[in-house]
Coordinates of C-alpha atoms in Angstrom, one line a residue:
M1 CA 73.2 120.2 130.0
I2 CA 73.6 116.2 130.5
R3 CA 73.8 114.8 133.8
I4 CA 75.2 111.0 134.4
E5 CA 75.1 110.1 137.9
N6 CA 75.8 106.6 139.2
L7 CA 75.3 104.6 136.0
S8 CA 75.3 101.2 135.6
F9 CA 74.2 99.5 132.5
Y10 CA 74.3 95.7 131.2
Y11 CA 72.8 94.3 128.2
K12 CA 70.2 91.7 128.6
R13 CA 71.5 88.1 127.1
G14 CA 74.9 89.8 126.9
R15 CA 78.3 89.2 128.3
S16 CA 78.6 90.1 132.1
D17 CA 81.3 92.7 131.1
A18 CA 79.6 94.4 127.9
G19 CA 77.7 97.7 129.1
V20 CA 78.8 100.4 131.7
N21 CA 80.2 100.4 135.3
N22 CA 79.8 103.3 137.5
I23 CA 79.6 106.6 135.1
N24 CA 79.3 109.9 136.6
L25 CA 79.6 112.7 133.9
K26 CA 78.2 116.5 133.2
I27 CA 78.7 117.5 129.9
N28 CA 77.7 121.6 129.5
M29 CA 75.8 122.9 126.6
G30 CA 77.4 124.2 123.8
E31 CA 80.3 121.7 124.7
V32 CA 82.1 119.3 122.3
V33 CA 83.1 115.9 123.7
L34 CA 85.3 113.3 122.4
L35 CA 84.7 109.7 123.8
C36 CA 87.7 107.5 122.7
G37 CA 89.1 104.0 124.0
E38 CA 89.3 100.8 122.2
S39 CA 87.0 98.7 120.5
G40 CA 83.9 97.3 123.2
C41 CA 85.4 99.8 125.8
G42 CA 81.4 101.3 126.1
K43 CA 82.0 104.0 124.1
T44 CA 79.0 103.1 121.9
T45 CA 76.8 102.0 125.0
L46 CA 77.4 105.4 126.8
T47 CA 76.0 107.2 123.5
R48 CA 72.9 104.9 123.6
L49 CA 72.3 105.9 127.1
I50 CA 72.2 109.9 126.1
N51 CA 69.9 109.2 123.5
G52 CA 67.7 107.3 124.8
L53 CA 68.1 103.8 122.8
V54 CA 69.3 102.6 126.3
P55 CA 66.5 100.9 127.8
H56 CA 64.0 102.0 125.3
Y57 CA 65.4 99.7 122.3
Y58 CA 68.2 98.0 124.1
D59 CA 67.0 96.0 127.0
G60 CA 69.0 95.2 130.0
D61 CA 69.7 96.1 133.9
I62 CA 70.2 99.4 134.9
D63 CA 71.1 101.4 137.7
G64 CA 71.4 105.3 138.0
T65 CA 69.9 108.1 136.2
V66 CA 70.4 110.4 132.5
F67 CA 69.3 113.7 132.4
T68 CA 69.1 115.1 128.7
H69 CA 68.5 119.0 128.5
G70 CA 66.2 118.7 131.3
K71 CA 64.6 115.4 130.5
N72 CA 65.0 112.1 132.5
V73 CA 66.0 110.0 129.6
Q74 CA 64.5 106.7 131.7
K75 CA 60.7 108.4 131.8
S76 CA 61.1 109.9 128.6
T77 CA 59.8 108.5 125.7
L78 CA 62.0 107.8 122.8
Y79 CA 59.3 110.2 120.2
E80 CA 60.2 113.2 123.3
L81 CA 64.2 112.3 123.3
S82 CA 64.1 112.3 119.7
R83 CA 63.1 116.4 119.2
I84 CA 66.2 117.1 121.8
V85 CA 68.6 114.6 120.5
G86 CA 70.0 113.8 117.0
S87 CA 71.7 110.5 116.6
V88 CA 74.3 109.4 114.0
F89 CA 75.2 106.1 114.3
Q90 CA 78.3 104.3 113.3
N91 CA 76.0 102.2 110.5
P92 CA 73.9 105.0 108.9
R93 CA 71.8 102.3 106.9
S94 CA 70.4 101.2 110.3
Q95 CA 68.6 104.8 110.7
F96 CA 67.0 105.2 107.6
Y97 CA 63.3 105.3 107.2
T98 CA 62.9 105.8 103.2
V99 CA 64.2 104.5 100.5
D100 CA 64.9 108.2 98.6
T101 CA 67.3 111.4 99.4
Y102 CA 64.9 113.9 99.5
S103 CA 62.2 112.0 101.8
E104 CA 65.0 111.0 104.5
L105 CA 66.0 114.6 105.0
A106 CA 62.4 115.4 105.2
F107 CA 61.2 112.4 107.6
G108 CA 62.8 114.3 111.0
C109 CA 60.7 117.2 110.2
E110 CA 57.8 115.3 109.3
N111 CA 57.7 112.9 112.5
Q112 CA 58.0 116.4 114.6
G113 CA 54.8 117.3 112.6
L114 CA 56.1 120.7 111.6
P115 CA 54.1 122.8 108.4
V116 CA 55.0 121.7 105.1
D117 CA 56.3 125.0 104.4
E118 CA 58.5 124.9 107.3
I119 CA 59.8 121.6 106.4
K120 CA 60.7 122.3 102.7
K121 CA 62.5 125.2 103.9
R122 CA 64.6 123.4 106.3
V123 CA 65.3 120.6 103.6
D124 CA 66.2 122.8 101.1
E125 CA 68.6 124.8 103.5
T126 CA 70.1 121.7 104.6
I127 CA 70.9 120.3 101.1
Y128 CA 72.6 123.6 100.1
F129 CA 74.3 124.4 103.8
M130 CA 75.7 120.2 103.5
E131 CA 76.6 120.9 99.7
I132 CA 74.5 117.2 99.1
E133 CA 72.6 118.7 96.0
H134 CA 74.5 115.7 93.9
L135 CA 72.7 112.7 96.3
M136 CA 69.2 114.5 95.7
G137 CA 66.4 112.2 93.5
R138 CA 68.7 109.2 94.0
S139 CA 68.1 106.0 96.2
I140 CA 69.1 105.7 99.3
F141 CA 70.3 102.0 98.2
D142 CA 72.2 103.0 95.5
L143 CA 74.8 105.6 97.9
S144 CA 78.2 104.3 98.9
G145 CA 79.0 104.0 102.5
G146 CA 80.2 107.4 102.8
E147 CA 77.6 109.1 100.8
K148 CA 75.2 107.3 103.2
Q149 CA 76.8 108.7 106.4
K150 CA 76.5 112.1 104.7
L151 CA 72.9 111.7 104.3
A152 CA 72.7 110.4 108.1
C153 CA 74.5 113.5 109.1
A154 CA 72.3 116.1 106.8
S155 CA 68.9 114.1 107.9
V156 CA 69.7 114.9 111.5
W157 CA 70.6 118.3 110.8
A158 CA 67.1 119.0 109.3
A159 CA 65.6 118.0 112.4
S160 CA 67.2 120.9 114.5
P161 CA 68.3 119.0 117.8
K162 CA 69.6 120.7 120.8
V163 CA 72.0 117.8 121.3
L164 CA 74.0 115.5 118.4
V165 CA 75.6 112.2 119.3
L166 CA 77.5 110.8 117.0
D167 CA 79.0 107.3 116.8
E168 CA 82.1 106.5 114.8
P169 CA 80.6 109.2 111.9
S170 CA 83.8 109.4 110.0
A171 CA 84.4 105.1 110.0
N172 CA 83.9 105.0 106.0
L173 CA 84.5 108.8 104.7
D174 CA 87.6 109.9 102.6
E175 CA 89.7 112.2 103.6
K176 CA 87.4 115.3 101.8
A177 CA 84.5 114.3 103.4
I178 CA 86.1 113.9 106.8
E179 CA 86.7 117.5 106.2
D180 CA 83.3 118.2 105.3
L181 CA 82.4 116.7 108.2
R182 CA 84.7 118.7 110.3
A183 CA 82.7 121.5 108.6
V184 CA 79.7 120.7 109.7
L185 CA 80.4 119.8 113.4
E186 CA 82.0 123.5 113.6
K187 CA 78.9 125.1 112.4
C188 CA 76.7 123.0 114.9
K189 CA 79.3 123.9 117.7
S190 CA 78.7 128.1 116.4
A191 CA 75.0 127.2 116.8
G192 CA 75.2 126.0 120.3
I193 CA 74.4 122.4 120.3
T194 CA 76.2 120.2 122.1
I195 CA 78.1 117.1 120.8
I196 CA 79.2 113.9 121.9
I197 CA 81.0 112.2 119.6
A198 CA 82.5 108.5 119.9
E199 CA 85.8 108.1 117.6
H200 CA 88.7 106.4 116.3
R201 CA 90.1 109.0 114.1
L202 CA 91.0 111.7 115.9
Y203 CA 93.2 114.2 113.8
Y204 CA 90.3 116.1 112.2
L205 CA 88.9 116.9 115.6
K206 CA 91.9 118.8 116.7
G207 CA 90.6 122.5 117.7
L208 CA 86.5 121.4 118.1
V209 CA 86.6 119.4 121.0
N210 CA 86.5 120.7 124.3
R211 CA 87.1 117.5 126.4
V212 CA 88.1 113.8 126.0
L213 CA 86.8 111.3 127.7
F214 CA 89.2 107.8 127.5
M215 CA 87.4 104.5 128.0
E216 CA 88.2 101.0 129.4
N217 CA 86.2 98.2 129.8
G218 CA 82.9 100.3 130.3
Q219 CA 84.2 103.2 132.7
I220 CA 85.9 106.8 132.2
T221 CA 89.2 106.2 133.4
K222 CA 91.4 109.2 132.3
E223 CA 89.9 112.7 131.2
F224 CA 91.8 115.5 129.3
D225 CA 91.4 118.7 128.6
A226 CA 91.6 119.3 124.7
K227 CA 95.1 121.3 124.7
S228 CA 96.5 118.6 126.8
F229 CA 95.2 115.6 124.9
F230 CA 96.2 116.7 121.7
E231 CA 99.9 118.3 122.6
M232 CA 100.3 114.4 123.9
K233 CA 103.1 112.8 122.4
D234 CA 102.1 110.2 119.6
S235 CA 103.9 107.3 121.7
Q236 CA 101.8 108.0 124.6
R237 CA 98.7 108.1 122.6
I238 CA 99.3 104.8 120.8
S239 CA 100.1 103.2 124.5
F240 CA 96.3 104.1 125.0
G241 CA 95.6 102.1 122.1
L242 CA 94.6 105.3 120.4
R243 CA 95.2 106.5 116.6
T244 CA 97.8 109.1 115.9
L245 CA 96.8 112.8 115.2
T246 CA 98.9 112.7 111.9
P247 CA 97.8 109.8 108.8
P248 CA 100.9 108.6 107.0
T249 CA 102.4 109.6 103.9
L250 CA 102.3 106.3 101.6
S251 CA 105.1 106.8 98.8
F252 CA 105.3 104.5 95.7
S253 CA 107.6 103.0 93.2
E254 CA 107.0 102.6 89.5
S255 CA 103.5 101.4 88.2
A256 CA 102.9 97.9 88.4
N257 CA 103.9 95.5 86.1
E258 CA 101.5 92.6 84.7
S259 CA 103.7 89.4 85.9
H260 CA 102.2 86.7 88.0
S261 CA 99.0 88.3 88.0
A262 CA 95.7 87.6 88.1
V263 CA 93.6 89.9 85.3
L264 CA 90.1 91.8 85.8
S265 CA 88.8 92.0 82.2
N266 CA 85.9 94.2 81.3
F267 CA 84.2 94.8 84.1
K268 CA 80.7 97.0 83.4
F269 CA 77.9 97.5 85.8
K270 CA 75.1 100.4 86.2
Y271 CA 72.6 100.7 88.9
K272 CA 69.3 100.6 87.5
H273 CA 68.0 103.6 86.5
S274 CA 71.2 105.6 87.3
E275 CA 74.3 106.5 85.3
I276 CA 76.3 105.9 88.4
G277 CA 78.3 102.4 87.9
I278 CA 81.9 100.6 86.8
S279 CA 83.6 100.5 83.7
V280 CA 87.5 98.5 84.1
K281 CA 88.6 97.8 80.7
K282 CA 91.7 95.8 82.3
V283 CA 93.4 95.7 85.8
C284 CA 96.1 93.2 87.2
I285 CA 95.7 92.0 90.7
Y286 CA 98.8 90.0 92.5
K287 CA 98.6 86.8 93.9
G288 CA 100.2 86.9 97.6
A289 CA 100.5 90.6 97.7
I290 CA 97.7 92.9 99.4
T291 CA 95.6 95.3 97.1
A292 CA 94.6 98.2 98.3
I293 CA 91.5 100.4 96.2
T294 CA 91.5 104.2 96.7
G295 CA 89.3 106.6 96.0
H296 CA 86.8 109.4 96.9
N297 CA 83.2 108.2 98.4
G298 CA 81.2 107.0 95.3
A299 CA 83.9 106.5 93.1
G300 CA 82.9 102.8 92.6
K301 CA 85.1 101.1 94.8
T302 CA 82.4 98.9 96.4
T303 CA 80.5 98.1 93.4
L304 CA 83.8 97.0 91.2
L305 CA 84.1 94.4 94.6
R306 CA 80.4 92.9 94.8
C307 CA 80.6 93.0 90.9
L308 CA 83.9 91.1 91.3
C309 CA 82.6 88.3 94.0
G310 CA 79.4 87.9 91.6
L311 CA 76.6 89.5 93.9
E312 CA 75.6 92.0 90.9
K313 CA 73.9 89.5 88.6
T314 CA 74.0 92.1 85.5
A315 CA 77.6 93.0 85.4
E316 CA 79.6 92.2 82.9
G317 CA 83.3 91.1 83.0
E318 CA 85.6 87.9 83.8
L319 CA 88.2 87.2 86.3
W320 CA 91.5 85.3 84.7
L321 CA 93.3 83.6 87.3
E322 CA 96.0 81.0 86.7
D323 CA 95.1 81.2 83.3
E324 CA 91.7 80.1 83.9
V325 CA 88.3 82.3 83.5
H326 CA 86.2 82.8 86.1
K327 CA 82.8 84.2 85.0
R328 CA 80.1 85.1 87.5
K329 CA 78.8 81.8 88.4
K330 CA 82.5 80.5 89.3
R331 CA 83.4 83.7 91.1
L332 CA 80.7 83.2 93.3
K333 CA 82.4 80.0 94.6
N334 CA 85.6 81.3 94.4
C335 CA 85.5 84.6 96.1
F336 CA 84.5 86.0 99.7
L337 CA 83.6 89.5 100.4
V338 CA 83.8 90.9 103.7
M339 CA 80.9 93.8 103.2
Q340 CA 80.9 97.6 105.0
D341 CA 77.7 96.7 106.5
V342 CA 78.9 92.5 108.0
G343 CA 75.5 92.6 109.9
H344 CA 73.8 91.3 106.6
Q345 CA 76.6 88.0 106.9
L346 CA 76.6 87.2 110.6
F347 CA 73.8 84.5 110.5
C348 CA 74.9 81.5 113.3
E349 CA 73.9 81.7 117.3
S350 CA 77.9 81.9 118.5
V351 CA 81.3 83.4 116.9
L352 CA 82.6 80.3 117.0
D353 CA 80.1 78.9 114.8
E354 CA 79.8 81.8 112.7
V355 CA 83.9 81.0 112.2
M356 CA 83.1 77.2 111.6
I357 CA 80.2 77.4 109.1
S358 CA 82.5 79.3 106.7
M359 CA 85.2 76.5 106.5
P360 CA 85.0 74.0 104.0
N361 CA 85.8 71.4 106.9
A362 CA 85.1 72.5 110.2
D363 CA 87.7 72.6 112.5
K364 CA 86.9 74.2 115.9
E365 CA 90.8 73.8 117.2
K366 CA 91.8 76.2 113.8
A367 CA 88.4 78.2 114.6
L368 CA 89.9 79.1 117.8
A369 CA 93.3 79.9 116.9
L370 CA 91.7 82.2 114.4
L371 CA 89.7 84.3 116.5
K372 CA 92.9 84.2 119.6
A373 CA 94.5 85.9 116.7
L374 CA 91.8 88.4 116.3
D375 CA 91.4 89.0 120.1
L376 CA 87.9 87.8 119.7
E377 CA 88.5 84.3 121.8
K378 CA 86.6 85.2 124.5
F379 CA 83.8 85.9 122.5
A380 CA 83.4 82.4 120.8
S381 CA 80.1 81.5 122.6
D382 CA 78.5 84.9 122.2
H383 CA 75.9 86.1 119.4
P384 CA 78.1 87.3 116.9
L385 CA 74.9 90.7 116.5
S386 CA 75.7 91.3 120.2
L387 CA 78.9 92.6 119.9
S388 CA 80.2 95.9 118.9
G389 CA 80.8 97.2 115.5
G390 CA 84.5 96.7 115.8
Q391 CA 84.1 93.0 117.0
K392 CA 81.2 92.7 114.6
Q393 CA 83.9 93.6 111.8
R394 CA 86.5 91.3 112.8
V395 CA 84.4 88.4 113.3
A396 CA 83.3 88.8 109.8
I397 CA 87.4 89.1 108.7
A398 CA 88.0 85.9 110.6
C399 CA 84.9 84.0 108.4
A400 CA 86.8 85.4 105.1
V401 CA 90.0 83.9 106.4
A402 CA 88.3 80.8 107.6
S403 CA 86.6 80.5 104.0
E404 CA 89.9 79.7 102.4
R405 CA 88.4 80.8 98.8
Q406 CA 91.0 81.7 96.2
V407 CA 89.7 85.6 95.9
I408 CA 89.1 87.4 99.4
L409 CA 87.8 90.8 99.2
F410 CA 87.5 93.2 102.1
D411 CA 85.4 96.2 102.1
E412 CA 86.5 99.0 104.7
P413 CA 87.7 96.1 107.3
T414 CA 89.4 98.5 109.7
S415 CA 86.3 101.2 109.7
G416 CA 85.8 100.3 113.3
L417 CA 88.6 99.9 114.6
D418 CA 91.2 101.0 117.1
L419 CA 94.9 100.7 116.7
R420 CA 95.8 97.7 118.2
H421 CA 93.0 95.9 116.6
M422 CA 93.9 97.1 113.1
E423 CA 97.1 96.2 113.4
A424 CA 95.9 92.7 114.2
V425 CA 93.4 92.3 111.2
S426 CA 96.8 94.1 109.3
K427 CA 98.5 90.8 110.3
V428 CA 95.9 88.3 109.8
I429 CA 95.0 89.4 106.3
E430 CA 99.1 89.6 105.6
R431 CA 99.6 85.9 106.3
L432 CA 96.5 85.5 104.5
A433 CA 97.8 86.9 101.2
Q434 CA 101.4 84.9 102.2
S435 CA 99.5 81.8 101.9
G436 CA 98.7 82.3 98.4
K437 CA 95.3 84.1 98.1
T438 CA 94.5 87.2 96.1
V439 CA 93.1 90.0 98.0
L440 CA 91.6 92.9 97.5
V441 CA 90.9 95.9 100.1
T442 CA 88.8 99.2 99.6
T443 CA 90.1 101.4 102.2
H444 CA 90.3 105.1 103.5
D445 CA 92.4 103.8 106.3
K446 CA 96.4 105.4 105.4
E447 CA 98.0 103.5 108.7
F448 CA 95.9 100.4 107.3
I449 CA 97.5 100.8 103.8
K450 CA 100.7 101.5 105.5
A451 CA 100.9 98.4 107.8
C452 CA 100.5 95.7 105.1
C453 CA 99.3 96.7 101.5
H454 CA 101.7 96.5 98.6
Y455 CA 100.0 97.4 95.6
V456 CA 97.2 100.6 94.9
L457 CA 94.3 100.9 92.5
H458 CA 92.9 104.1 92.6
M459 CA 89.4 105.0 91.2
K460 CA 87.6 107.9 90.3
N461 CA 84.1 108.1 88.3
G462 CA 83.8 104.4 88.3
E463 CA 87.4 103.5 86.7
V464 CA 90.6 102.7 87.5
T465 CA 93.1 105.3 87.0
A466 CA 96.1 104.4 88.6
N467 CA 97.8 100.9 89.6
R468 CA 100.7 101.3 91.8
I469 CA 103.7 100.0 94.0
L470 CA 103.6 100.7 97.6
K471 CA 105.9 98.0 98.9
E472 CA 107.9 95.3 97.5
V473 CA 106.4 91.7 97.8
E474 CA 108.2 88.2 96.9
K475 CA 105.6 86.8 94.6
V476 CA 104.2 83.3 95.1

């Protein structure tokens, strides 16, 4: 059982309202509990208090007590807690310790000092159970975001935890991978594992969770049993800032024509010591519109963006923009990529400085207006890395807009965002396209696609298999 009594926590050197306040909570053994609420409401902090990352890794001021499966979290070591609690983070890359997939599965068991035969047995059973044979023998650095998430779930499962804590586990997953994740969670539940899951995507958890806790400003303000929560009208759910239970259906008109377009020509790339890569002969991208790139995890979406913006030195290909060819070095200067892991591109001491350094000519008023549009103005003086995952995502998007580059690329820009902030990001990206920029977005988020995208490229096995019109747009 998990027992939390009179718990308050505030991060050291963080905002005074960043943390949790006066939490009292009991979670029974084998119970599945969903934490939901807008970005920055305290969900991730609460998961860190349960698995011991607070206070053993994240420093701050703490009052109250947390007991996880009989262990006092504050008085137990992370090593002791790791034998009880398995964690899957919003950014799975941050929890990997090895460089290849098989070793990563074995690491948790090795850390527990299990016999070699037992480790091999658990790893082999996990590979079969999680259906990840295709990920074995690969470098972790070559995996897509969704594939990394699958590997993170598998490595935790192999260690046989009593409690499983997941922070936005579906953030970078396609629909099939989300189905696989649900199947894994169902088996964990049937095995009696206690599950705490912080999520914005709700639909796949129907019939799985026992209880729903809604958080605001670091507090649990509403509690629902599963039946009443999932039978709630979408209008009421939306009023809480939550996503709907039914992803929208996308309808397309005829295939896109080639007028008023930029052209991606002969893009080819393969990762070292691998057959995985992309081969894109010719694709038309529309100026003044937003083009979504869809496809299963590992289809080549992120790789295409990295090649397009010039990050992959060995990639072949040209971008024709306004009848001018842009080879790699020119694309580096004229493209801006917002990565899946935005922590790689946040460097400054404050959010405001981060946005201003991205501008061709620093303009404080313009930067503040952009932060206001993305609900970030109150964080202007905060360190970017002190923010929640969704807030960091929005800072990186603000930097992309501020850069004024000709081609702006977004890799899963709404993966950690609630409904309200997804809509705010949609409006900012839409204004960016309306200003005449060429905008490409990789995404699994159908609500985002329906909200602002005009064209959809679909990728499979490294190739573009469709280029379709989602909605009409006035060409620039």
